[in-house]
Amino acid sequence: MRSQNISTKEYSELSNEIDKLRVPKHIAIIMDGNGRWAINKGFPRSFGHNKGVNVLKEIIKVSKNLGCKTLTAYAFSTENWSRPAKEVDFLVDLFEKVIDREIQQIHKNSIKINFIGDLTPFPESLKLIINKSEDLTKGNKDFTLNICINYGGRQEIVKVAKKIALKYFAGEIKPNEINEQLFESELLLKGSNDPELLIRTSGEKRISNFMLWQLAYSEIYITDVLWPDFDEIEFFKAIIDYQSRNRRFGGI
Ligand code: IPE
Ligand code: IPE
Ligand code: MG
């Protein structure tokens, strides 16, 4: 375990190493490893999900303080329905409890919250609280928090294709007017710039159907740290690593 002194020293050293002018404006995070963290400690997986919420709160605060403008967090994928019903129910319940508990503080901090994904299968009570919190915070300008639930990158792209087909059949567009800009304007995550940085915790080297369109040129940072152990120091390391990259976008 890190002693308080070392951790304070490491904190200030890493914090000083960050070029505050080149902090990514949009960071995407695959918050992975909650279950393994809990099992390793002899707890049920739900303990890891609870702890994961506290980590997200901390990372929202630190990214906002550093000057990042948008955080997009993957909380539940379209594939996560395949988990045991007990875990799915726990997560759905957790989303509702956490939004209810945190929304006033989020609003006070001038954070706009969006829930990205197909919300139709969720209980009415969750949909209601989501609508209320999006409505309450829609005018907030300091920071945008996108929480992806029942989100899948492929589903998002298929949805856009359907919308464009409908526009075509309504005579609103011609096939040669279909371009990247039009496509982007129909994405669930429209209006945010693509993330400059994707962080994935727990060491898995895959993107698990997350933001397939938007991650086209994002820098990817993978850490073995499990999400419930992720903290400000680990976040600083990700930013410093990002700042050492040479982003070429196909150039030389
Ligand atoms: C990420 O942690 C949270 C969700 C997918 C909801 P996991 O629950 O996937 O934890 P591991 O990967 O099984 O350890
Ligand atoms: C990705 O994690 C989804 C979320 C973090 C919400 P998973 O744990 O579902 O991903 P896989 O199954 O390891 O690819
Ligand atoms: Mg996982």
mmCIF file of C-alpha atoms and ligand atoms in Angstrom:
data_model
loop_
_atom_site.group_PDB
_atom_site.id
_atom_site.type_symbol
_atom_site.label_atom_id
_atom_site.label_comp_id
_atom_site.label_asym_id
_atom_site.label_seq_id
_atom_site.Cartn_x
_atom_site.Cartn_y
_atom_site.Cartn_z
ATOM 1 C CA MET A 1 0.000 0.000 0.000
ATOM 2 C CA ARG A 2 1.234 3.529 -0.752
ATOM 3 C CA SER A 3 2.092 5.574 2.286
ATOM 4 C CA GLN A 4 0.333 8.923 2.558
ATOM 5 C CA ASN A 5 3.647 10.780 2.028
ATOM 6 C CA ILE A 6 4.674 8.939 -1.105
ATOM 7 C CA SER A 7 1.205 9.312 -2.508
ATOM 8 C CA THR A 8 1.170 13.089 -1.862
ATOM 9 C CA LYS A 9 4.617 13.439 -3.468
ATOM 10 C CA GLU A 10 3.626 11.274 -6.440
ATOM 11 C CA TYR A 11 0.437 13.289 -6.765
ATOM 12 C CA SER A 12 2.169 16.645 -6.984
ATOM 13 C CA GLU A 13 4.953 15.348 -9.241
ATOM 14 C CA LEU A 14 2.502 13.825 -11.707
ATOM 15 C CA SER A 15 0.220 16.824 -11.528
ATOM 16 C CA ASN A 16 3.165 19.121 -12.376
ATOM 17 C CA GLU A 17 4.110 16.910 -15.302
ATOM 18 C CA ILE A 18 0.771 17.503 -17.014
ATOM 19 C CA ASP A 19 0.708 20.210 -19.646
ATOM 20 C CA LYS A 20 -2.518 21.927 -18.607
ATOM 21 C CA LEU A 21 -2.918 23.414 -22.090
ATOM 22 C CA ARG A 22 -2.963 20.008 -23.764
ATOM 23 C CA VAL A 23 -5.440 18.127 -21.620
ATOM 24 C CA PRO A 24 -7.863 16.163 -23.853
ATOM 25 C CA LYS A 25 -11.181 17.976 -24.201
ATOM 26 C CA HIS A 26 -13.106 14.726 -24.453
ATOM 27 C CA ILE A 27 -12.135 11.542 -22.611
ATOM 28 C CA ALA A 28 -13.944 8.226 -23.031
ATOM 29 C CA ILE A 29 -13.640 5.563 -20.349
ATOM 30 C CA ILE A 30 -14.409 1.847 -20.337
ATOM 31 C CA MET A 31 -14.802 1.351 -16.587
ATOM 32 C CA ASP A 32 -13.907 -2.326 -16.404
ATOM 33 C CA GLY A 33 -12.899 -4.740 -13.644
ATOM 34 C CA ASN A 34 -15.505 -4.112 -10.936
ATOM 35 C CA GLY A 35 -16.438 -7.779 -10.639
ATOM 36 C CA ARG A 36 -12.859 -9.088 -10.465
ATOM 37 C CA TRP A 37 -11.931 -6.436 -7.901
ATOM 38 C CA ALA A 38 -14.731 -7.592 -5.605
ATOM 39 C CA ILE A 39 -14.122 -11.318 -6.118
ATOM 40 C CA ASN A 40 -10.378 -10.835 -5.412
ATOM 41 C CA LYS A 41 -11.368 -9.363 -2.074
ATOM 42 C CA GLY A 42 -13.854 -12.136 -1.311
ATOM 43 C CA PHE A 43 -16.929 -9.927 -1.851
ATOM 44 C CA PRO A 44 -19.861 -10.329 -4.240
ATOM 45 C CA ARG A 45 -19.456 -8.560 -7.619
ATOM 46 C CA SER A 46 -21.975 -5.906 -6.589
ATOM 47 C CA PHE A 47 -19.408 -4.485 -4.123
ATOM 48 C CA GLY A 48 -17.195 -3.659 -7.059
ATOM 49 C CA HIS A 49 -20.015 -1.852 -8.854
ATOM 50 C CA ASN A 50 -20.723 0.232 -5.749
ATOM 51 C CA LYS A 51 -17.071 1.161 -5.375
ATOM 52 C CA GLY A 52 -16.911 1.914 -9.105
ATOM 53 C CA VAL A 53 -19.505 4.660 -8.691
ATOM 54 C CA ASN A 54 -17.292 6.472 -6.166
ATOM 55 C CA VAL A 55 -14.351 6.244 -8.548
ATOM 56 C CA LEU A 56 -16.399 7.773 -11.351
ATOM 57 C CA LYS A 57 -17.356 10.666 -9.074
ATOM 58 C CA GLU A 58 -13.691 11.313 -8.320
ATOM 59 C CA ILE A 59 -12.681 11.126 -11.979
ATOM 60 C CA ILE A 60 -15.426 13.567 -12.998
ATOM 61 C CA LYS A 61 -14.090 16.041 -10.438
ATOM 62 C CA VAL A 62 -10.440 15.708 -11.420
ATOM 63 C CA SER A 63 -11.069 15.815 -15.167
ATOM 64 C CA LYS A 64 -13.216 18.941 -14.800
ATOM 65 C CA ASN A 65 -10.506 20.583 -12.658
ATOM 66 C CA LEU A 66 -7.890 19.798 -15.291
ATOM 67 C CA GLY A 67 -9.913 21.524 -18.004
ATOM 68 C CA CYS A 68 -11.386 18.507 -19.767
ATOM 69 C CA LYS A 69 -14.866 19.383 -21.066
ATOM 70 C CA THR A 70 -16.547 16.039 -21.750
ATOM 71 C CA LEU A 71 -16.342 12.633 -20.131
ATOM 72 C CA THR A 72 -18.104 9.675 -21.743
ATOM 73 C CA ALA A 73 -18.317 6.643 -19.466
ATOM 74 C CA TYR A 74 -19.384 3.138 -20.468
ATOM 75 C CA ALA A 75 -21.611 1.838 -17.682
ATOM 76 C CA PHE A 76 -23.677 -0.902 -19.371
ATOM 77 C CA SER A 77 -23.288 -2.367 -22.830
ATOM 78 C CA THR A 78 -25.900 -3.936 -25.085
ATOM 79 C CA GLU A 79 -24.010 -7.198 -24.419
ATOM 80 C CA ASN A 80 -24.194 -6.871 -20.621
ATOM 81 C CA TRP A 81 -27.806 -8.173 -20.656
ATOM 82 C CA SER A 82 -26.241 -11.625 -21.007
ATOM 83 C CA ARG A 83 -25.110 -11.483 -17.358
ATOM 84 C CA PRO A 84 -27.090 -13.277 -14.634
ATOM 85 C CA ALA A 85 -30.424 -11.515 -13.986
ATOM 86 C CA LYS A 86 -29.369 -10.813 -10.406
ATOM 87 C CA GLU A 87 -26.401 -8.721 -11.528
ATOM 88 C CA VAL A 88 -28.363 -6.929 -14.264
ATOM 89 C CA ASP A 89 -31.120 -6.069 -11.767
ATOM 90 C CA PHE A 90 -28.546 -4.828 -9.294
ATOM 91 C CA LEU A 91 -26.979 -2.546 -11.900
ATOM 92 C CA VAL A 92 -30.294 -1.139 -13.128
ATOM 93 C CA ASP A 93 -31.275 -0.451 -9.543
ATOM 94 C CA LEU A 94 -27.886 1.119 -8.849
ATOM 95 C CA PHE A 95 -28.233 3.522 -11.800
ATOM 96 C CA GLU A 96 -31.524 4.780 -10.434
ATOM 97 C CA LYS A 97 -30.257 5.147 -6.851
ATOM 98 C CA VAL A 98 -27.072 6.921 -7.889
ATOM 99 C CA ILE A 99 -28.773 9.394 -10.214
ATOM 100 C CA ASP A 100 -31.316 10.190 -7.518
ATOM 101 C CA ARG A 101 -28.590 10.664 -4.912
ATOM 102 C CA GLU A 102 -26.141 12.664 -7.030
ATOM 103 C CA ILE A 103 -28.168 14.774 -9.434
ATOM 104 C CA GLN A 104 -28.399 17.921 -7.312
ATOM 105 C CA GLN A 105 -24.641 17.939 -6.754
ATOM 106 C CA ILE A 106 -24.042 17.365 -10.482
ATOM 107 C CA HIS A 107 -26.311 20.288 -11.267
ATOM 108 C CA LYS A 108 -24.629 22.503 -8.654
ATOM 109 C CA ASN A 109 -21.304 21.792 -10.328
ATOM 110 C CA SER A 110 -22.699 23.015 -13.647
ATOM 111 C CA ILE A 111 -22.449 19.592 -15.254
ATOM 112 C CA LYS A 112 -24.766 18.602 -18.061
ATOM 113 C CA ILE A 113 -25.663 14.923 -17.906
ATOM 114 C CA ASN A 114 -26.757 12.823 -20.892
ATOM 115 C CA PHE A 115 -27.663 9.156 -20.955
ATOM 116 C CA ILE A 116 -26.607 7.561 -24.205
ATOM 117 C CA GLY A 117 -28.073 4.290 -25.422
ATOM 118 C CA ASP A 118 -31.387 2.615 -26.066
ATOM 119 C CA LEU A 119 -33.343 3.334 -22.902
ATOM 120 C CA THR A 120 -36.514 1.472 -23.958
ATOM 121 C CA PRO A 121 -35.885 -1.772 -22.000
ATOM 122 C CA PHE A 122 -35.297 0.023 -18.695
ATOM 123 C CA PRO A 123 -37.993 0.394 -16.005
ATOM 124 C CA GLU A 124 -40.236 3.469 -16.201
ATOM 125 C CA SER A 125 -38.892 4.748 -12.884
ATOM 126 C CA LEU A 126 -35.338 4.850 -14.281
ATOM 127 C CA LYS A 127 -36.473 6.471 -17.527
ATOM 128 C CA LEU A 128 -38.335 9.104 -15.528
ATOM 129 C CA ILE A 129 -35.347 10.039 -13.394
ATOM 130 C CA ILE A 130 -33.120 10.103 -16.482
ATOM 131 C CA ASN A 131 -35.495 12.497 -18.248
ATOM 132 C CA LYS A 132 -35.675 14.703 -15.176
ATOM 133 C CA SER A 133 -31.918 14.879 -14.725
ATOM 134 C CA GLU A 134 -31.243 15.575 -18.404
ATOM 135 C CA ASP A 135 -33.867 18.285 -18.318
ATOM 136 C CA LEU A 136 -32.559 19.825 -15.089
ATOM 137 C CA THR A 137 -28.963 20.003 -16.326
ATOM 138 C CA LYS A 138 -29.439 20.739 -20.030
ATOM 139 C CA GLY A 139 -28.400 24.387 -19.682
ATOM 140 C CA ASN A 140 -25.153 23.619 -17.810
ATOM 141 C CA LYS A 141 -22.096 24.693 -19.708
ATOM 142 C CA ASP A 142 -18.990 23.861 -17.675
ATOM 143 C CA PHE A 143 -18.795 20.136 -18.323
ATOM 144 C CA THR A 144 -20.697 17.356 -20.094
ATOM 145 C CA LEU A 145 -21.024 13.890 -18.628
ATOM 146 C CA ASN A 146 -22.269 11.184 -20.979
ATOM 147 C CA ILE A 147 -23.239 7.932 -19.306
ATOM 148 C CA CYS A 148 -23.622 5.094 -21.797
ATOM 149 C CA ILE A 149 -26.204 2.535 -20.720
ATOM 150 C CA ASN A 150 -27.565 -0.179 -22.977
ATOM 151 C CA TYR A 151 -25.151 1.344 -25.440
ATOM 152 C CA GLY A 152 -23.555 -0.484 -28.355
ATOM 153 C CA GLY A 153 -21.415 1.081 -31.062
ATOM 154 C CA ARG A 154 -22.820 -1.168 -33.783
ATOM 155 C CA GLN A 155 -26.401 -0.479 -32.729
ATOM 156 C CA GLU A 156 -25.654 3.253 -32.824
ATOM 157 C CA ILE A 157 -24.373 2.991 -36.394
ATOM 158 C CA VAL A 158 -27.311 0.826 -37.552
ATOM 159 C CA LYS A 159 -29.705 3.357 -36.031
ATOM 160 C CA VAL A 160 -28.112 6.141 -38.081
ATOM 161 C CA ALA A 161 -28.368 4.035 -41.248
ATOM 162 C CA LYS A 162 -32.094 3.550 -40.590
ATOM 163 C CA LYS A 163 -32.671 7.277 -40.010
ATOM 164 C CA ILE A 164 -30.840 8.166 -43.208
ATOM 165 C CA ALA A 165 -32.852 5.578 -45.175
ATOM 166 C CA LEU A 166 -36.083 7.103 -43.839
ATOM 167 C CA LYS A 167 -34.929 10.581 -44.850
ATOM 168 C CA TYR A 168 -34.171 9.276 -48.316
ATOM 169 C CA PHE A 169 -37.603 7.697 -48.680
ATOM 170 C CA ALA A 170 -39.219 10.919 -47.429
ATOM 171 C CA GLY A 171 -37.390 12.711 -50.253
ATOM 172 C CA GLU A 172 -35.372 14.796 -47.768
ATOM 173 C CA ILE A 173 -31.933 13.714 -49.005
ATOM 174 C CA LYS A 174 -30.270 12.295 -52.098
ATOM 175 C CA PRO A 175 -27.766 9.399 -51.868
ATOM 176 C CA ASN A 176 -24.849 11.631 -52.864
ATOM 177 C CA GLU A 177 -25.623 13.939 -49.936
ATOM 178 C CA ILE A 178 -24.759 11.146 -47.474
ATOM 179 C CA ASN A 179 -21.378 12.022 -46.030
ATOM 180 C CA GLU A 180 -19.521 11.886 -42.707
ATOM 181 C CA GLN A 181 -21.064 15.157 -41.491
ATOM 182 C CA LEU A 182 -24.617 13.946 -42.143
ATOM 183 C CA PHE A 183 -23.826 10.595 -40.550
ATOM 184 C CA GLU A 184 -22.342 12.263 -37.467
ATOM 185 C CA SER A 185 -25.323 14.560 -37.078
ATOM 186 C CA GLU A 186 -27.523 11.493 -36.480
ATOM 187 C CA LEU A 187 -25.295 9.714 -33.939
ATOM 188 C CA LEU A 188 -26.523 9.357 -30.351
ATOM 189 C CA LEU A 189 -23.387 11.169 -29.240
ATOM 190 C CA LYS A 190 -23.848 14.057 -31.649
ATOM 191 C CA GLY A 191 -22.475 17.438 -30.720
ATOM 192 C CA SER A 192 -19.359 16.243 -28.878
ATOM 193 C CA ASN A 193 -15.985 16.193 -30.569
ATOM 194 C CA ASP A 194 -14.501 12.729 -30.919
ATOM 195 C CA PRO A 195 -12.613 11.676 -27.778
ATOM 196 C CA GLU A 196 -8.900 12.378 -28.031
ATOM 197 C CA LEU A 197 -8.292 9.713 -25.395
ATOM 198 C CA LEU A 198 -9.882 6.359 -24.528
ATOM 199 C CA ILE A 199 -8.992 4.830 -21.166
ATOM 200 C CA ARG A 200 -9.728 1.179 -20.450
ATOM 201 C CA THR A 201 -9.062 -0.291 -17.050
ATOM 202 C CA SER A 202 -8.535 -3.957 -16.072
ATOM 203 C CA GLY A 203 -6.016 -4.752 -18.789
ATOM 204 C CA GLU A 204 -8.417 -5.981 -21.471
ATOM 205 C CA LYS A 205 -7.149 -4.994 -24.898
ATOM 206 C CA ARG A 206 -10.438 -4.516 -26.717
ATOM 207 C CA ILE A 207 -13.074 -1.847 -27.140
ATOM 208 C CA SER A 208 -16.105 -4.109 -26.491
ATOM 209 C CA ASN A 209 -18.490 -2.349 -28.905
ATOM 210 C CA PHE A 210 -17.828 1.127 -27.482
ATOM 211 C CA MET A 211 -18.028 4.260 -29.676
ATOM 212 C CA LEU A 212 -16.982 2.480 -32.866
ATOM 213 C CA TRP A 213 -17.435 5.562 -35.027
ATOM 214 C CA GLN A 214 -16.007 8.157 -32.614
ATOM 215 C CA LEU A 215 -12.873 6.242 -31.599
ATOM 216 C CA ALA A 216 -11.520 6.162 -35.166
ATOM 217 C CA TYR A 217 -8.476 8.276 -34.220
ATOM 218 C CA SER A 218 -8.517 8.309 -30.424
ATOM 219 C CA GLU A 219 -5.388 7.492 -28.466
ATOM 220 C CA ILE A 220 -5.940 4.319 -26.456
ATOM 221 C CA TYR A 221 -4.581 3.937 -22.933
ATOM 222 C CA ILE A 222 -4.940 0.556 -21.253
ATOM 223 C CA THR A 223 -4.040 0.018 -17.622
ATOM 224 C CA ASP A 224 -4.082 -3.209 -15.605
ATOM 225 C CA VAL A 225 -5.572 -1.305 -12.662
ATOM 226 C CA LEU A 226 -9.148 -2.476 -11.998
ATOM 227 C CA TRP A 227 -11.737 0.308 -12.141
ATOM 228 C CA PRO A 228 -12.470 0.358 -8.374
ATOM 229 C CA ASP A 229 -8.726 0.954 -7.756
ATOM 230 C CA PHE A 230 -8.437 3.662 -10.416
ATOM 231 C CA ASP A 231 -7.850 7.101 -8.904
ATOM 232 C CA GLU A 232 -6.508 10.596 -9.566
ATOM 233 C CA ILE A 233 -2.933 9.344 -9.757
ATOM 234 C CA GLU A 234 -3.827 6.679 -12.324
ATOM 235 C CA PHE A 235 -5.796 9.297 -14.235
ATOM 236 C CA PHE A 236 -2.793 11.651 -14.277
ATOM 237 C CA LYS A 237 -0.651 8.795 -15.633
ATOM 238 C CA ALA A 238 -3.121 8.297 -18.477
ATOM 239 C CA ILE A 239 -3.028 12.016 -19.365
ATOM 240 C CA ILE A 240 0.776 12.125 -19.239
ATOM 241 C CA ASP A 241 0.994 9.058 -21.465
ATOM 242 C CA TYR A 242 -1.475 10.667 -23.889
ATOM 243 C CA GLN A 243 0.622 13.836 -23.975
ATOM 244 C CA SER A 244 3.685 11.822 -24.993
ATOM 245 C CA ARG A 245 1.957 10.465 -28.098
ATOM 246 C CA ASN A 246 2.615 11.654 -31.611
ATOM 247 C CA ARG A 247 -0.815 11.981 -33.194
ATOM 248 C CA ARG A 248 -0.309 11.712 -36.908
ATOM 249 C CA PHE A 249 -3.817 11.164 -38.285
ATOM 250 C CA GLY A 250 -2.341 9.329 -41.228
ATOM 251 C CA GLY A 251 0.251 12.023 -41.911
ATOM 252 C CA ILE A 252 3.995 11.689 -41.317
HETATM 253 C C1 IPE B 1 -17.417 -3.187 -15.467
HETATM 254 O O1 IPE B 1 -16.950 -4.155 -14.595
HETATM 255 C C2 IPE B 1 -18.819 -2.737 -15.147
HETATM 256 C C3 IPE B 1 -19.845 -3.237 -16.064
HETATM 257 C C4 IPE B 1 -19.647 -3.876 -17.192
HETATM 258 C C5 IPE B 1 -21.210 -2.982 -15.677
HETATM 259 P P1 IPE B 1 -17.276 -5.673 -14.832
HETATM 260 O O2 IPE B 1 -18.576 -5.981 -14.168
HETATM 261 O O3 IPE B 1 -17.211 -6.016 -16.263
HETATM 262 O O4 IPE B 1 -16.109 -6.369 -14.035
HETATM 263 P P2 IPE B 1 -15.233 -7.588 -14.534
HETATM 264 O O5 IPE B 1 -14.682 -7.206 -15.867
HETATM 265 O O6 IPE B 1 -16.136 -8.771 -14.614
HETATM 266 O O7 IPE B 1 -14.181 -7.720 -13.506
HETATM 267 C C1 IPE B 2 -17.376 -3.308 -21.230
HETATM 268 O O1 IPE B 2 -16.987 -4.186 -20.226
HETATM 269 C C2 IPE B 2 -18.660 -2.660 -20.875
HETATM 270 C C3 IPE B 2 -18.626 -1.753 -19.734
HETATM 271 C C4 IPE B 2 -17.576 -1.383 -19.064
HETATM 272 C C5 IPE B 2 -19.900 -1.205 -19.383
HETATM 273 P P1 IPE B 2 -17.325 -5.734 -20.300
HETATM 274 O O2 IPE B 2 -16.803 -6.354 -19.068
HETATM 275 O O3 IPE B 2 -18.753 -5.931 -20.596
HETATM 276 O O4 IPE B 2 -16.495 -6.178 -21.577
HETATM 277 P P2 IPE B 2 -15.955 -7.597 -22.032
HETATM 278 O O5 IPE B 2 -17.081 -8.562 -21.871
HETATM 279 O O6 IPE B 2 -14.803 -7.938 -21.153
HETATM 280 O O7 IPE B 2 -15.530 -7.394 -23.446
HETATM 281 MG MG MG B 3 -15.703 -6.596 -17.495
#
